[in-house]
Amino acid sequence: MPGIVIVGAQWGDEGKGKATDALGDRVNYCVRYSGGNNAGHTVVVGGQKFTMHLLPSGILNTNCTCVIGNGVVVDLDVLAEELAGLRARGLDVRHPLISADTHIITSYHQVLDKVTERFAGNRRIGTTGRGIGPAYSDKINRIGIRAQDLLDPDGLAAKVQASLASKNQLLVKVYNRAAIRAEDVTEALLAHADELRPYIVDTSRVLNQALANGQVVLFEGAQAHHLDIDFGTYPYVTSSNPTAGGACTGTGVAPTHLDRIVGIVKAYTTRVGEGPLPTELLDEDGERLREDGGEFGATTGRPRRCGWFDALPVAQAGMVNGFTDVFLTKLDVLTGWPEIPVCVGYEVDGVVTDIWPMTEREVEVARPVYERLPGWTEDISRVRVFDDLPATCQAYVKRLEALIGTRISGMGVGPGRDQNIIINSLM
Ligand code: GDP
Ligand code: IMO
Ligand code: MG
């Protein structure tokens, strides 16, 4: 099973980092294919917590070569800081390979992200402020800076100059901000050039060769289906394609190499930032889910909005991404509720549907229709075999499986690396 894709099925923070790490030292290559340091992927090993924003979570497995694919946007300062941070904690981590085509986030992307959000007022997206949207805009506008430009300082300087010219007009005349000097940006980028030079390679070729040799390549998605620029709750989305297709366009590996598409699904629902969330709980139940699940953003520290499990967005993600398996996370967080509501439909304009609506307006007005499942009180965090779970917990998982329409091959019962119940091996 050489090509495995990990995709978030909801609005992010489903536990993709933990699922990636749990596949362990059988993974030869771990590649990020979309997003940037807007992600926050948490892995807990031996009681120690590690949060990766840009580095693939496979970095904690010494066997694994990490790759930053062309579909990612890279902040070079963050890359250096993250590596230094892990090394300072005594880990012997290898530098990831970086696609020569990967776009770079510069200081002007970060400034623009923040000022446009402020300017948008109540139309703001609630971005992470990391410069993600502006960096992808430049990529699409064909005025981006790529990793390979670090290898050609004169070419880099000219590209930064060209890209900044119109942005400075905007910054000064519209946003009333100081202009940014192209020389300063170029200098800051070139400060990383010597260190990065050996790692800037044709990663598509590296990954294709690995697959041809029967090695295991794990494509680690960031963000999630409903934050996808095409399939998410637009405009409240990120600016890339976290969905499974992004694993191909974001790495240069063909769809024929993708053997398993694993949807990572949280046993309830969370979201950070603005945008619709049909099952959101604005009462003490939502507060309790947030506390029990530790639902505070791994990147910005913002409290995550919480709600009951919603089958409609997850089934939709299953269809679009072609999930072969689902990994259900944070089941342990639901321990202690007498009854657990699960959303099985939406009432939209007086009509009940069990299909994810087509339009933005319908999602915004959707009123969830709940089915109430019996809960459990037993501590399940030490359970490792499905049949040892309380009967009502087993029934909860089985009901979710039927609603999602994809087999649940594993589940998480705690944040630790080994706190999993595996039904079907993912490789
Ligand atoms: P990601 O962005 O999808 O990688 O997810 P995050 O790391 O942002 O958020 C998931 C949080 O849940 C992290 O704090 C994980 O340590 C934690 N986590 C992951 N799986 C489980 C689980 O099965 N049970 C519990 N209790 N926590 C989990
Ligand atoms: P992981 O990989 C949750 C959200 C932001 C905002 C929107 C756009 O940890 O699941 P951006 O900075 O990308 O332009 O912000 O997307 N967002 C995430 N929410 N988890 C993430 O990543 C996210 N990455 C971006 O909160 O609403
Ligand atoms: Mg996260």
GROMACS .gro file of C-alpha atoms in nm, residues 44-412:
model
  369
   44VAL     CA    1   0.195   1.354   2.178
   45VAL     CA    2   0.484   1.113   2.228
   46GLY     CA    3   0.575   0.977   2.571
   47GLY     CA    4   0.373   1.253   2.736
   48GLN     CA    5   0.559   1.524   2.542
   49LYS     CA    6   0.356   1.747   2.312
   50PHE     CA    7   0.490   1.859   1.973
   51THR     CA    8   0.304   2.101   1.747
   52MET     CA    9   0.405   2.114   1.383
   53HIS     CA   10   0.286   2.406   1.172
   54LEU     CA   11   0.485   2.362   0.854
   55LEU     CA   12   0.694   2.050   0.902
   56PRO     CA   13   0.523   1.722   0.811
   57SER     CA   14   0.429   1.527   1.126
   58GLY     CA   15   0.642   1.234   1.005
   59ILE     CA   16   0.945   1.439   1.119
   60LEU     CA   17   0.919   1.267   1.458
   61ASN     CA   18   0.988   0.928   1.299
   62THR     CA   19   1.359   0.897   1.226
   63ASN     CA   20   1.293   0.650   0.944
   64CYS     CA   21   1.089   0.899   0.749
   65THR     CA   22   1.208   1.150   0.489
   66CYS     CA   23   0.993   1.462   0.503
   67VAL     CA   24   0.895   1.659   0.195
   68ILE     CA   25   0.732   1.997   0.146
   69GLY     CA   26   0.543   1.972  -0.180
   70ASN     CA   27   0.490   2.233  -0.448
   71GLY     CA   28   0.132   2.290  -0.327
   72VAL     CA   29   0.250   2.429   0.007
   73VAL     CA   30   0.336   2.793   0.080
   74VAL     CA   31   0.647   2.823   0.295
   75ASP     CA   32   0.748   3.085   0.545
   76LEU     CA   33   1.126   3.038   0.560
   77ASP     CA   34   1.159   3.189   0.908
   78VAL     CA   35   0.899   2.948   1.043
   79LEU     CA   36   1.071   2.654   0.876
   80ALA     CA   37   1.402   2.743   1.040
   81GLU     CA   38   1.238   2.811   1.378
   82GLU     CA   39   1.045   2.485   1.379
   83LEU     CA   40   1.351   2.278   1.299
   84ALA     CA   41   1.555   2.463   1.562
   85GLY     CA   42   1.276   2.417   1.816
   86LEU     CA   43   1.268   2.038   1.770
   87ARG     CA   44   1.648   2.016   1.780
   88ALA     CA   45   1.655   2.226   2.098
   89ARG     CA   46   1.430   1.961   2.252
   90GLY     CA   47   1.695   1.700   2.177
   91LEU     CA   48   1.541   1.547   1.865
   92ASP     CA   49   1.768   1.438   1.584
   93VAL     CA   50   1.555   1.566   1.294
   94ARG     CA   51   1.659   1.578   0.931
   95HIS     CA   52   1.591   1.882   0.717
   96PRO     CA   53   1.289   1.827   0.487
   97LEU     CA   54   1.325   1.830   0.110
   98ILE     CA   55   1.152   2.127  -0.050
   99SER     CA   56   1.003   2.136  -0.396
  100ALA     CA   57   1.178   2.388  -0.620
  101ASP     CA   58   0.827   2.500  -0.721
  102THR     CA   59   0.703   2.571  -0.368
  103HIS     CA   60   0.586   2.929  -0.323
  104ILE     CA   61   0.731   3.142  -0.047
  105ILE     CA   62   0.542   3.356   0.203
  106THR     CA   63   0.716   3.691   0.245
  107SER     CA   64   0.670   3.969   0.499
  108TYR     CA   65   0.446   4.159   0.257
  109HIS     CA   66   0.206   3.864   0.241
  110GLN     CA   67   0.176   3.868   0.618
  111VAL     CA   68   0.116   4.243   0.630
  112LEU     CA   69  -0.148   4.220   0.358
  113ASP     CA   70  -0.325   3.930   0.530
  114LYS     CA   71  -0.360   4.135   0.847
  115VAL     CA   72  -0.461   4.468   0.690
  116THR     CA   73  -0.718   4.315   0.454
  117GLU     CA   74  -0.879   4.129   0.745
  118ARG     CA   75  -0.896   4.450   0.947
  119PHE     CA   76  -1.038   4.637   0.648
  120ALA     CA   77  -1.303   4.368   0.591
  121GLY     CA   78  -1.469   4.437   0.928
  122ASN     CA   79  -1.761   4.202   0.980
  123ARG     CA   80  -1.690   4.039   0.642
  124ARG     CA   81  -1.355   3.913   0.773
  125ILE     CA   82  -1.264   3.546   0.732
  126GLY     CA   83  -1.088   3.510   1.067
  127THR     CA   84  -0.765   3.399   0.899
  128THR     CA   85  -0.462   3.284   1.093
  129GLY     CA   86  -0.281   3.601   0.979
  130ARG     CA   87   0.013   3.401   0.845
  131GLY     CA   88   0.004   3.546   0.492
  132ILE     CA   89  -0.147   3.232   0.339
  133GLY     CA   90  -0.417   3.392   0.121
  134PRO     CA   91  -0.193   3.668  -0.023
  135ALA     CA   92   0.085   3.415  -0.103
  136TYR     CA   93  -0.158   3.191  -0.293
  137SER     CA   94  -0.306   3.499  -0.465
  138ASP     CA   95   0.040   3.583  -0.598
  139LYS     CA   96   0.084   3.224  -0.716
  140ILE     CA   97  -0.240   3.240  -0.913
  141ASN     CA   98  -0.159   3.593  -1.035
  142ARG     CA   99   0.179   3.460  -1.157
  143ILE     CA  100   0.380   3.704  -0.949
  144GLY     CA  101   0.486   3.466  -0.674
  145ILE     CA  102   0.833   3.390  -0.540
  146ARG     CA  103   0.937   3.024  -0.545
  147ALA     CA  104   1.198   2.821  -0.358
  148GLN     CA  105   1.404   2.793  -0.679
  149ASP     CA  106   1.435   3.174  -0.689
  150LEU     CA  107   1.666   3.150  -0.387
  151LEU     CA  108   1.918   2.986  -0.620
  152ASP     CA  109   1.926   3.296  -0.842
  153PRO     CA  110   1.972   3.610  -0.626
  154ASP     CA  111   1.949   3.861  -0.912
  155GLY     CA  112   1.637   3.699  -1.051
  156LEU     CA  113   1.489   3.692  -0.700
  157ALA     CA  114   1.552   4.064  -0.646
  158ALA     CA  115   1.379   4.150  -0.974
  159LYS     CA  116   1.078   3.932  -0.892
  160VAL     CA  117   1.038   4.079  -0.543
  161GLN     CA  118   1.062   4.429  -0.690
  162ALA     CA  119   0.794   4.352  -0.950
  163SER     CA  120   0.563   4.183  -0.703
  164LEU     CA  121   0.591   4.465  -0.450
  165ALA     CA  122   0.537   4.757  -0.685
  166SER     CA  123   0.158   4.741  -0.696
  167LYS     CA  124   0.132   4.617  -0.336
  168ASN     CA  125   0.311   4.923  -0.207
  169GLN     CA  126   0.061   5.144  -0.388
  170LEU     CA  127  -0.216   4.956  -0.211
  171LEU     CA  128  -0.044   4.960   0.128
  172VAL     CA  129   0.030   5.333   0.119
  173LYS     CA  130  -0.272   5.473  -0.065
  174VAL     CA  131  -0.554   5.244   0.050
  175TYR     CA  132  -0.443   5.099   0.380
  176ASN     CA  133  -0.241   5.399   0.502
  177ARG     CA  134   0.058   5.180   0.583
  178ALA     CA  135   0.431   5.229   0.528
  179ALA     CA  136   0.576   5.099   0.202
  180ILE     CA  137   0.790   4.784   0.223
  181ARG     CA  138   1.142   4.799   0.076
  182ALA     CA  139   1.208   4.531  -0.185
  183GLU     CA  140   1.577   4.515  -0.085
  184ASP     CA  141   1.483   4.429   0.274
  185VAL     CA  142   1.254   4.147   0.161
  186THR     CA  143   1.514   4.006  -0.077
  187GLU     CA  144   1.781   4.020   0.189
  188ALA     CA  145   1.562   3.842   0.444
  189LEU     CA  146   1.488   3.562   0.195
  190LEU     CA  147   1.850   3.525   0.084
  191ALA     CA  148   1.958   3.488   0.447
  192HIS     CA  149   1.815   3.135   0.422
  193ALA     CA  150   1.960   3.049   0.082
  194ASP     CA  151   2.284   2.879   0.186
  195GLU     CA  152   2.116   2.652   0.434
  196LEU     CA  153   1.830   2.559   0.202
  197ARG     CA  154   2.025   2.507  -0.122
  198PRO     CA  155   2.092   2.133  -0.075
  199TYR     CA  156   1.728   2.062   0.005
  200ILE     CA  157   1.562   2.242  -0.287
  201VAL     CA  158   1.501   1.959  -0.531
  202ASP     CA  159   1.257   1.811  -0.783
  203THR     CA  160   1.046   1.645  -0.513
  204SER     CA  161   0.801   1.506  -0.770
  205ARG     CA  162   1.083   1.291  -0.905
  206VAL     CA  163   1.193   1.187  -0.556
  207LEU     CA  164   0.841   1.078  -0.461
  208ASN     CA  165   0.775   0.900  -0.790
  209GLN     CA  166   1.100   0.708  -0.755
  210ALA     CA  167   1.010   0.611  -0.400
  211LEU     CA  168   0.670   0.483  -0.514
  212ALA     CA  169   0.829   0.293  -0.803
  213ASN     CA  170   1.051   0.122  -0.544
  214GLY     CA  171   0.749   0.015  -0.340
  215GLN     CA  172   0.817   0.257  -0.056
  216VAL     CA  173   0.535   0.401   0.152
  217VAL     CA  174   0.450   0.766   0.086
  218LEU     CA  175   0.210   0.940   0.320
  219PHE     CA  176   0.044   1.257   0.196
  220GLU     CA  177  -0.040   1.461   0.504
  221GLY     CA  178  -0.330   1.694   0.442
  222ALA     CA  179  -0.360   2.020   0.631
  223GLN     CA  180  -0.686   2.207   0.695
  224ALA     CA  181  -0.987   2.009   0.573
  225HIS     CA  182  -1.255   1.946   0.312
  226HIS     CA  183  -1.481   2.226   0.436
  227LEU     CA  184  -1.194   2.477   0.431
  228ASP     CA  185  -1.107   2.386   0.069
  229ILE     CA  186  -1.110   2.681  -0.171
  230ASP     CA  187  -1.336   2.486  -0.411
  231PHE     CA  188  -1.542   2.259  -0.187
  232GLY     CA  189  -1.545   2.440   0.147
  233THR     CA  190  -1.790   2.692   0.291
  234TYR     CA  191  -1.668   2.967   0.058
  235PRO     CA  192  -1.572   3.245   0.124
  236TYR     CA  193  -1.494   3.123   0.477
  237VAL     CA  194  -1.220   2.890   0.360
  238THR     CA  195  -0.846   2.878   0.319
  239SER     CA  196  -0.679   2.948  -0.016
  240SER     CA  197  -0.565   2.600  -0.121
  241ASN     CA  198  -0.697   2.250  -0.194
  242PRO     CA  199  -0.668   2.030   0.116
  243THR     CA  200  -0.896   1.773  -0.053
  244ALA     CA  201  -0.749   1.450  -0.192
  245GLY     CA  202  -0.698   1.589  -0.543
  246GLY     CA  203  -0.459   1.840  -0.387
  247ALA     CA  204  -0.232   1.549  -0.295
  248CYS     CA  205  -0.164   1.506  -0.668
  249THR     CA  206  -0.147   1.868  -0.782
  250GLY     CA  207   0.043   1.962  -0.466
  251THR     CA  208   0.319   1.701  -0.509
  252GLY     CA  209   0.344   1.591  -0.871
  253VAL     CA  210   0.228   1.235  -0.803
  254ALA     CA  211  -0.044   1.088  -1.025
  255PRO     CA  212  -0.386   0.978  -0.892
  256THR     CA  213  -0.304   0.621  -0.997
  257HIS     CA  214  -0.054   0.609  -0.707
  258LEU     CA  215  -0.309   0.690  -0.437
  259ASP     CA  216  -0.412   0.361  -0.278
  260ARG     CA  217  -0.587   0.471   0.039
  261ILE     CA  218  -0.768   0.795   0.114
  262VAL     CA  219  -0.818   0.821   0.487
  263GLY     CA  220  -1.073   1.072   0.612
  264ILE     CA  221  -0.990   1.199   0.959
  265VAL     CA  222  -1.316   1.265   1.142
  266LYS     CA  223  -1.361   1.406   1.490
  267ALA     CA  224  -1.636   1.233   1.692
  268TYR     CA  225  -1.801   1.577   1.725
  269THR     CA  226  -1.753   1.903   1.530
  270THR     CA  227  -1.526   2.205   1.571
  271ARG     CA  228  -1.429   2.509   1.370
  272VAL     CA  229  -1.195   2.808   1.421
  273GLY     CA  230  -1.256   3.141   1.250
  274GLU     CA  231  -1.571   3.271   1.084
  275GLY     CA  232  -1.826   3.090   0.866
  276PRO     CA  233  -2.126   2.862   0.903
  277LEU     CA  234  -2.127   2.571   1.147
  278PRO     CA  235  -2.477   2.421   1.152
  279THR     CA  236  -2.441   2.217   1.473
  280GLU     CA  237  -2.260   2.487   1.671
  281LEU     CA  238  -2.355   2.492   2.041
  282LEU     CA  239  -2.350   2.840   2.191
  283ASP     CA  240  -2.455   2.713   2.535
  284GLU     CA  241  -2.293   2.527   2.825
  285ASP     CA  242  -2.288   2.202   2.623
  286GLY     CA  243  -2.057   2.370   2.371
  287GLU     CA  244  -1.846   2.502   2.658
  288ARG     CA  245  -1.820   2.152   2.804
  289LEU     CA  246  -1.712   2.000   2.470
  290ARG     CA  247  -1.448   2.273   2.439
  291GLU     CA  248  -1.314   2.206   2.789
  292ASP     CA  249  -1.327   1.825   2.766
  293GLY     CA  250  -1.167   1.824   2.421
  294GLY     CA  251  -0.911   2.098   2.493
  295GLU     CA  252  -1.049   2.277   2.188
  296PHE     CA  253  -0.821   2.578   2.163
  297GLY     CA  254  -0.640   2.649   1.836
  298ALA     CA  255  -0.293   2.493   1.801
  299THR     CA  256  -0.182   2.786   1.584
  300THR     CA  257  -0.356   3.097   1.716
  301GLY     CA  258  -0.481   2.977   2.057
  302ARG     CA  259  -0.833   3.090   1.969
  303PRO     CA  260  -1.117   2.893   2.134
  304ARG     CA  261  -1.262   2.651   1.879
  305ARG     CA  262  -1.634   2.666   1.814
  306CYS     CA  263  -1.786   2.330   1.912
  307GLY     CA  264  -2.096   2.130   1.822
  308TRP     CA  265  -2.234   1.779   1.792
  309PHE     CA  266  -2.128   1.540   1.520
  310ASP     CA  267  -2.277   1.639   1.186
  311ALA     CA  268  -2.311   1.359   0.933
  312LEU     CA  269  -2.389   1.579   0.631
  313PRO     CA  270  -2.054   1.754   0.582
  314VAL     CA  271  -1.863   1.432   0.655
  315ALA     CA  272  -2.064   1.222   0.408
  316GLN     CA  273  -2.012   1.497   0.149
  317ALA     CA  274  -1.636   1.491   0.214
  318GLY     CA  275  -1.642   1.111   0.182
  319MET     CA  276  -1.798   1.138  -0.163
  320VAL     CA  277  -1.575   1.415  -0.300
  321ASN     CA  278  -1.251   1.270  -0.163
  322GLY     CA  279  -1.336   0.905  -0.221
  323PHE     CA  280  -1.255   0.798   0.133
  324THR     CA  281  -1.152   0.432   0.150
  325ASP     CA  282  -1.132   0.452   0.530
  326VAL     CA  283  -1.228   0.679   0.814
  327PHE     CA  284  -1.021   0.731   1.128
  328LEU     CA  285  -1.251   0.858   1.404
  329THR     CA  286  -1.073   1.073   1.663
  330LYS     CA  287  -1.146   1.200   2.014
  331LEU     CA  288  -1.410   0.938   2.093
  332ASP     CA  289  -1.290   0.952   2.456
  333VAL     CA  290  -1.394   1.318   2.478
  334LEU     CA  291  -1.761   1.216   2.454
  335THR     CA  292  -1.745   1.001   2.768
  336GLY     CA  293  -1.989   1.108   3.038
  337TRP     CA  294  -2.289   1.237   2.840
  338PRO     CA  295  -2.616   1.054   2.914
  339GLU     CA  296  -2.727   1.114   2.557
  340ILE     CA  297  -2.528   1.225   2.253
  341PRO     CA  298  -2.714   1.406   1.975
  342VAL     CA  299  -2.598   1.338   1.619
  343CYS     CA  300  -2.709   1.555   1.327
  344VAL     CA  301  -2.868   1.340   1.055
  345GLY     CA  302  -3.039   1.608   0.846
  346TYR     CA  303  -3.100   1.978   0.796
  347GLU     CA  304  -3.426   2.161   0.778
  348VAL     CA  305  -3.386   2.420   0.504
  349ASP     CA  306  -3.679   2.645   0.413
  350GLY     CA  307  -3.919   2.400   0.580
  351VAL     CA  308  -3.786   2.095   0.395
  352VAL     CA  309  -3.571   1.827   0.561
  353THR     CA  310  -3.272   1.695   0.366
  354ASP     CA  311  -2.993   1.450   0.448
  355ILE     CA  312  -2.766   1.586   0.174
  356TRP     CA  313  -2.512   1.868   0.219
  357PRO     CA  314  -2.680   2.175   0.061
  358MET     CA  315  -2.560   2.320  -0.265
  359THR     CA  316  -2.558   2.690  -0.178
  360GLU     CA  317  -2.396   2.913   0.082
  361ARG     CA  318  -2.736   3.053   0.183
  362GLU     CA  319  -2.884   2.708   0.249
  363VAL     CA  320  -2.592   2.610   0.474
  364GLU     CA  321  -2.630   2.937   0.663
  365VAL     CA  322  -3.001   2.888   0.736
  366ALA     CA  323  -2.986   2.509   0.789
  367ARG     CA  324  -3.140   2.390   1.117
  368PRO     CA  325  -2.996   2.059   1.233
  369VAL     CA  326  -3.222   1.758   1.282
  370TYR     CA  327  -3.086   1.542   1.565
  371GLU     CA  328  -3.102   1.176   1.649
  372ARG     CA  329  -3.020   1.108   2.018
  373LEU     CA  330  -2.791   0.815   2.090
  374PRO     CA  331  -2.731   0.674   2.440
  375GLY     CA  332  -2.396   0.774   2.592
  376TRP     CA  333  -2.148   0.590   2.817
  377THR     CA  334  -1.968   0.673   3.140
  378GLU     CA  335  -1.675   0.427   3.141
  379ASP     CA  336  -1.321   0.558   3.084
  380ILE     CA  337  -1.231   0.427   2.736
  381SER     CA  338  -0.882   0.579   2.712
  382ARG     CA  339  -0.711   0.245   2.785
  383VAL     CA  340  -0.927   0.036   2.552
  384ARG     CA  341  -0.735  -0.101   2.250
  385VAL     CA  342  -0.989  -0.353   2.112
  386PHE     CA  343  -1.321  -0.243   1.965
  387ASP     CA  344  -1.521  -0.519   2.137
  388ASP     CA  345  -1.397  -0.397   2.476
  389LEU     CA  346  -1.569  -0.060   2.432
  390PRO     CA  347  -1.901  -0.012   2.618
  391ALA     CA  348  -2.192  -0.137   2.406
  392THR     CA  349  -2.340   0.212   2.367
  393CYS     CA  350  -2.002   0.347   2.253
  394GLN     CA  351  -1.976   0.070   1.993
  395ALA     CA  352  -2.328   0.157   1.879
  396TYR     CA  353  -2.230   0.526   1.850
  397VAL     CA  354  -1.937   0.435   1.623
  398LYS     CA  355  -2.150   0.199   1.414
  399ARG     CA  356  -2.420   0.463   1.368
  400LEU     CA  357  -2.161   0.718   1.254
  401GLU     CA  358  -2.016   0.463   1.014
  402ALA     CA  359  -2.359   0.406   0.857
  403LEU     CA  360  -2.424   0.780   0.829
  404ILE     CA  361  -2.083   0.856   0.676
  405GLY     CA  362  -2.103   0.564   0.435
  406THR     CA  363  -1.734   0.467   0.475
  407ARG     CA  364  -1.588   0.201   0.702
  408ILE     CA  365  -1.434   0.327   1.024
  409SER     CA  366  -1.095   0.157   1.026
  410GLY     CA  367  -0.957   0.308   1.342
  411MET     CA  368  -1.038   0.539   1.626
  412GLY     CA  369  -0.855   0.755   1.877
   0.00000   0.00000   0.00000
